[in-house]
Amino acid sequence: MEHILVTGGAGYIGSHTLVELIKSGYRVTVIDTLERSEIKIIEGVEKITNTKVDFHKINCLDYLALDSLFSKYKFNAIIHFAAYKSVNESVVKPIEYYKNNIESLLTLLEVMKKHQVNDLIFSSSCTVYGQPDSIPVDESAPFKRAESPYGASKQLCERILEDAATVEFRIISLRYFNPIGAHESALIGELPIGIPNNLVPYVTQTAAGLREKLTVFGNDYNTPDGSCVRDFIHVVDVANAHVRAIDYLSRHPKNGSFEAFNLGTGTGVSVLELVNKFIEVTGIQLPFTIGPRRPGDIEKVYADPKKIRDAFGWQTNYSLGESLLHAWNWEKKIRNK
Ligand code: UD1
């Protein structure tokens, strides 16, 4: 049985990936600091899979703790989710973001090298492209200057990985578009800290009565209805792609490789379309208003997912409506409604 180390496995995408890995027959070990998640997420994974999860409260910056974990187990591959991910927070805490996101990757690579573990799947973001010159955006699009330290940290990590891969590693970087939704069991999902910045958690919290109303940031963009366009993808579809990526690496035993893949649906959906779809599938009259543009927002971006479909034989299984319904079911669950 292949043994996978999942860093940041108590997080939003990490926890959904654990479920898919366990369902596919992988043995998993999880490390997470729990500074931005809760142990109940791991318990949710255990309930869904009926499997005890091997969990360790370890920070990826802690070389000695990682070294001793790698001495204990012989991992076949690592999936590295552990990172800070708030765009806004990164602007006010740039040093913390660079230290956490870059140093943790470097520490992990050092330990992997020492223990001769070569396979790594890295969590990247479509934010590396900035506003691309043409859409749908494919993997050959150049990186524009990042708008935030968070975005810059992802660009820098990819550069580090590209250089590291010229030695012994086999590395895949998955560039996520906009993951939304939750597991359909409503036992795991996203746990936003404070007032959410991202659209779907704000929508579900407004529907649950925690927020007065949603503000749609701008309706004067050059898009069909004037609101921004994104590629929203169900988090379980995102999770599944990680299992495919592990399988792809084991089928392509070539050392010194770095490959990046877009992870999106390929369909652009506007903010207003998403809001209307939420109202349609939940029957809730979501209060919303149109506000000014949010600084730094990109007008429209969605993926060309051909490369990942062809290489992994991966496709999405969930619709936008299902994604929103699952996000809402999770919100109700955490509010005990
Ligand atoms: C951002 C980050 C991305 C990160 C992702 C998930 C950028 C350029 N991208 O994506 O790197 O991976 O978050 O953390 O910063 N919106 C509203 N009202 C709201 C909230 C959002 O209208 O209350 C709109 C935004 O203006 C945007 C869309 O919804 O047009 C999606 O916003 P959001 O969920 O924050 O994701 P991104 O900004 O696309």
XYZ file of C-alpha atoms and ligand atoms in Angstrom:
376
model
C 0.000 0.000 0.000
C 1.458 3.364 -0.981
C 1.988 5.734 1.942
C 1.321 9.443 1.367
C 2.260 12.320 3.690
C -0.297 15.133 3.532
C 0.865 18.447 4.999
C -1.943 20.824 5.952
C -4.333 17.876 5.864
C -6.755 19.491 8.318
C -7.322 22.373 5.901
C -10.066 22.850 3.351
C -8.599 21.135 0.285
C -6.299 18.887 2.337
C -9.132 17.263 4.274
C -11.184 16.526 1.140
C -8.076 15.036 -0.449
C -7.569 12.745 2.555
C -11.034 11.288 1.962
C -10.326 10.608 -1.714
C -6.889 9.115 -0.966
C -8.262 6.758 1.686
C -11.171 5.765 -0.594
C -8.631 4.968 -3.334
C -6.677 2.642 -1.032
C -3.754 4.858 0.003
C -2.325 4.893 3.512
C -2.103 8.490 4.787
C -0.197 10.360 7.455
C -1.259 13.943 8.181
C 0.648 16.837 9.650
C -0.988 20.162 10.492
C -0.417 22.862 13.111
C -4.191 23.342 13.536
C -3.512 27.089 13.764
C -6.088 27.628 10.999
C -8.230 24.554 11.291
C -9.677 22.279 13.951
C -9.262 18.641 14.901
C -12.992 18.113 14.243
C -12.158 18.210 10.521
C -9.882 15.174 10.931
C -12.671 13.511 12.933
C -15.019 14.250 10.033
C -12.605 12.521 7.641
C -12.534 9.521 10.012
C -16.344 9.369 10.062
C -16.678 9.579 6.283
C -14.027 6.940 5.608
C -14.537 4.828 8.737
C -10.740 4.868 9.090
C -8.484 6.146 11.874
C -6.287 8.952 10.524
C -2.619 9.015 11.576
C -2.419 12.670 12.659
C 0.628 14.592 13.970
C 0.621 18.216 15.151
C 3.791 19.241 13.338
C 4.805 22.488 11.671
C 6.521 22.174 8.288
C 9.050 24.755 9.460
C 10.256 22.260 12.083
C 13.124 20.394 10.418
C 13.783 18.082 13.367
C 10.147 17.022 13.700
C 9.910 16.335 9.948
C 13.216 14.488 9.976
C 12.051 12.198 12.756
C 8.709 11.552 10.974
C 10.550 10.661 7.749
C 12.829 8.339 9.760
C 9.787 6.577 11.180
C 7.936 6.099 7.882
C 9.032 5.487 4.302
C 6.699 7.795 2.368
C 6.067 7.195 -1.338
C 4.934 10.767 -2.013
C 4.108 14.062 -0.332
C 1.144 16.340 -0.972
C 2.038 19.781 0.367
C -1.016 21.886 1.237
C 0.343 23.588 4.348
C 0.508 27.336 3.651
C -1.171 30.629 4.455
C -3.746 31.554 1.799
C -5.409 34.880 2.530
C -4.642 37.478 -0.128
C -5.659 40.401 2.123
C -3.775 39.188 5.151
C -0.647 38.683 3.072
C -0.626 42.393 2.206
C -0.457 43.352 5.899
C 1.767 40.431 6.980
C 4.159 39.961 4.046
C 7.090 38.669 6.112
C 4.942 36.040 7.842
C 3.622 34.923 4.441
C 7.013 34.632 2.779
C 8.516 32.881 5.793
C 5.681 30.409 6.226
C 4.993 29.592 2.584
C 8.568 29.516 1.304
C 10.549 28.282 4.273
C 8.139 25.395 4.869
C 8.609 24.248 1.280
C 12.401 24.506 1.533
C 12.426 22.589 4.804
C 10.240 19.885 3.329
C 12.478 19.581 0.253
C 15.581 19.294 2.446
C 14.028 16.480 4.447
C 12.705 14.755 1.313
C 16.176 14.883 -0.198
C 17.809 13.479 2.924
C 15.355 10.561 3.030
C 15.275 10.040 -0.747
C 11.569 10.728 -1.119
C 11.216 12.171 -4.605
C 7.545 12.663 -5.420
C 5.764 15.894 -4.508
C 2.401 17.425 -5.365
C 2.312 21.162 -4.665
C -0.716 23.444 -4.102
C -0.435 26.384 -6.429
C -2.993 28.917 -7.614
C -4.244 30.522 -10.802
C -3.202 33.750 -9.125
C 0.304 33.066 -10.562
C -1.018 34.249 -13.964
C -2.429 37.598 -12.799
C -4.833 38.932 -15.468
C -3.884 36.716 -18.412
C -3.703 38.207 -21.903
C -6.126 35.633 -23.247
C -8.669 33.276 -21.729
C -9.198 30.413 -21.215
C -5.701 30.458 -19.751
C -3.389 27.514 -20.377
C -0.205 26.548 -18.585
C 2.057 28.334 -21.068
C 0.711 31.779 -20.069
C 3.455 33.926 -18.534
C 3.428 34.932 -14.880
C 2.507 38.603 -14.462
C 3.791 40.587 -11.497
C 1.853 39.209 -8.514
C -0.708 41.539 -6.923
C -0.046 40.283 -3.394
C 2.673 38.661 -1.268
C 0.468 35.548 -1.243
C 0.520 35.402 -5.056
C 4.243 36.157 -5.139
C 4.886 33.356 -2.635
C 3.179 30.872 -4.974
C 5.215 32.127 -7.941
C 8.443 31.847 -5.946
C 7.585 28.360 -4.718
C 7.005 27.219 -8.309
C 10.383 28.646 -9.298
C 12.068 26.816 -6.405
C 10.343 23.589 -7.431
C 11.323 23.980 -11.063
C 14.970 24.367 -10.018
C 14.791 21.551 -7.451
C 13.317 19.200 -10.044
C 16.433 19.381 -12.188
C 18.054 17.157 -9.558
C 16.136 14.116 -8.372
C 12.606 15.191 -7.620
C 9.423 14.506 -9.562
C 7.108 17.407 -8.939
C 3.602 18.376 -9.979
C 2.190 21.809 -9.275
C -1.593 22.087 -9.380
C -2.816 25.597 -10.106
C -6.228 25.801 -8.452
C -8.867 28.130 -9.809
C -11.725 28.816 -7.336
C -12.456 25.765 -5.157
C -15.906 25.915 -3.534
C -18.421 23.576 -1.884
C -17.930 20.857 0.700
C -18.148 17.096 1.040
C -21.722 15.981 0.373
C -21.898 14.325 3.814
C -21.509 17.827 5.349
C -18.968 16.298 7.758
C -16.091 18.400 6.394
C -15.887 21.770 4.655
C -14.239 25.157 4.811
C -13.727 26.905 8.184
C -13.151 30.581 7.327
C -11.506 32.689 10.039
C -13.392 35.887 10.886
C -15.254 37.710 8.113
C -14.757 35.719 4.910
C -13.020 37.376 1.964
C -13.995 34.679 -0.505
C -17.335 34.775 -2.271
C -18.984 31.459 -1.397
C -18.324 31.491 2.377
C -19.674 35.069 2.393
C -22.770 33.929 0.499
C -23.472 31.006 2.861
C -22.851 33.114 5.986
C -25.244 35.753 4.655
C -27.848 33.074 3.937
C -27.367 31.790 7.507
C -28.017 35.297 8.876
C -24.474 35.975 10.119
C -23.953 38.791 7.615
C -26.543 41.391 6.713
C -26.043 41.234 2.966
C -23.594 40.281 0.266
C -21.888 43.043 -1.687
C -21.144 42.170 -5.302
C -17.888 43.969 -6.003
C -18.538 45.776 -9.285
C -21.058 45.402 -12.122
C -19.253 47.531 -14.689
C -16.639 45.028 -15.848
C -16.352 44.080 -19.486
C -18.288 40.823 -18.971
C -21.800 39.761 -20.090
C -23.516 40.925 -16.874
C -20.803 43.325 -15.683
C -19.675 41.235 -12.672
C -16.335 39.375 -12.516
C -16.012 35.934 -14.070
C -14.266 33.011 -12.323
C -13.835 29.261 -12.682
C -15.591 27.793 -9.623
C -14.790 24.134 -9.019
C -16.161 21.659 -6.455
C -13.543 20.906 -3.790
C -14.076 17.138 -4.192
C -13.207 17.450 -7.892
C -10.073 19.327 -6.814
C -9.300 16.600 -4.256
C -9.712 13.873 -6.870
C -7.142 15.483 -9.130
C -4.531 15.005 -6.365
C -5.153 11.261 -6.319
C -4.781 11.240 -10.115
C -1.561 13.234 -9.811
C -0.033 10.652 -7.439
C -1.019 7.913 -9.854
C 0.409 9.884 -12.803
C 3.794 10.268 -11.062
C 3.997 6.562 -10.314
C 3.230 5.785 -13.976
C 5.885 8.249 -15.252
C 9.063 7.237 -13.476
C 11.260 10.027 -14.782
C 13.379 11.915 -12.269
C 14.113 15.605 -12.518
C 10.659 16.596 -13.740
C 8.448 19.548 -12.912
C 5.021 19.885 -14.478
C 2.296 22.424 -13.773
C -1.385 21.755 -14.433
C -4.377 24.036 -14.334
C -7.088 22.699 -12.070
C -10.372 24.257 -13.118
C -13.602 23.306 -14.877
C -12.962 25.315 -18.043
C -16.228 27.219 -17.626
C -16.390 30.869 -16.635
C -19.237 31.825 -14.280
C -19.990 35.376 -13.199
C -20.488 36.447 -9.593
C -24.116 37.361 -10.342
C -24.735 34.013 -12.046
C -23.385 32.260 -8.963
C -25.608 34.319 -6.658
C -28.671 33.501 -8.767
C -27.767 29.815 -8.863
C -27.461 29.815 -5.055
C -30.943 31.335 -4.758
C -32.309 28.782 -7.245
C -30.876 25.644 -5.578
C -31.461 26.645 -1.935
C -34.706 28.623 -2.312
C -33.240 31.315 -0.027
C -33.742 34.968 -0.977
C -30.143 36.041 -0.499
C -29.937 39.787 0.232
C -27.314 41.428 -1.948
C -26.296 44.808 -3.233
C -23.912 46.080 -5.897
C -20.827 47.822 -4.527
C -17.648 49.315 -5.969
C -14.924 47.163 -7.502
C -12.562 45.438 -5.055
C -8.989 46.662 -5.574
C -6.741 44.029 -7.137
C -9.598 41.947 -8.582
C -9.103 40.407 -11.984
C -11.932 40.954 -14.480
C -12.240 37.418 -15.787
C -10.228 34.247 -15.584
C -11.023 30.620 -16.262
C -8.941 27.581 -17.051
C -8.123 25.687 -20.164
C -8.102 22.273 -18.435
C -7.073 20.243 -21.513
C -3.631 19.349 -20.174
C -4.875 17.857 -16.910
C -7.763 16.036 -18.608
C -5.468 14.443 -21.176
C -2.654 13.550 -18.766
C -4.672 12.328 -15.778
C -7.897 11.192 -17.463
C -9.517 13.513 -14.888
C -12.849 15.259 -15.255
C -15.234 17.116 -12.982
C -18.179 15.269 -11.450
C -20.079 18.100 -9.775
C -22.135 20.965 -11.176
C -22.168 24.545 -9.903
C -25.597 23.926 -8.330
C -24.320 20.865 -6.431
C -21.237 22.780 -5.277
C -23.400 25.569 -3.864
C -25.872 23.186 -2.255
C -23.052 21.288 -0.562
C -21.516 24.570 0.655
C -24.914 25.525 2.103
C -25.442 22.123 3.779
C -22.028 22.480 5.438
C -22.830 26.030 6.615
C -26.101 24.794 8.148
C -24.237 21.955 9.839
C -21.670 24.230 11.504
C -24.435 26.652 12.590
C -26.554 23.712 13.890
C -29.501 24.819 11.773
C -8.704 34.755 -4.547
C -7.259 34.768 -4.925
C -6.758 33.397 -5.210
C -7.079 32.463 -4.089
C -8.573 32.469 -3.897
C -8.997 31.530 -2.796
C -6.707 36.839 -6.076
C -6.379 37.469 -7.380
N -7.017 35.559 -6.099
O -9.427 34.494 -5.723
O -5.379 33.425 -5.376
O -6.621 31.178 -4.413
O -8.983 33.804 -3.561
O -8.510 31.935 -1.562
O -6.712 37.469 -5.076
N -16.723 38.790 -4.472
C -17.805 39.615 -4.256
N -18.229 39.797 -2.963
C -17.617 39.215 -1.902
C -16.504 38.355 -2.141
C -16.077 38.196 -3.443
O -18.379 40.177 -5.196
O -18.043 39.440 -0.744
C -16.264 38.587 -5.857
C -14.850 39.058 -6.098
O -14.838 40.412 -6.444
C -14.412 38.147 -7.223
C -15.206 36.854 -7.000
O -16.262 37.188 -6.107
O -14.787 38.697 -8.435
C -14.388 35.743 -6.379
O -13.724 36.265 -5.242
P -12.923 35.341 -4.214
O -13.778 34.221 -3.745
O -12.338 36.224 -3.180
O -11.779 34.658 -5.090
P -10.708 35.324 -6.075
O -10.498 36.746 -5.746
O -11.083 34.961 -7.463
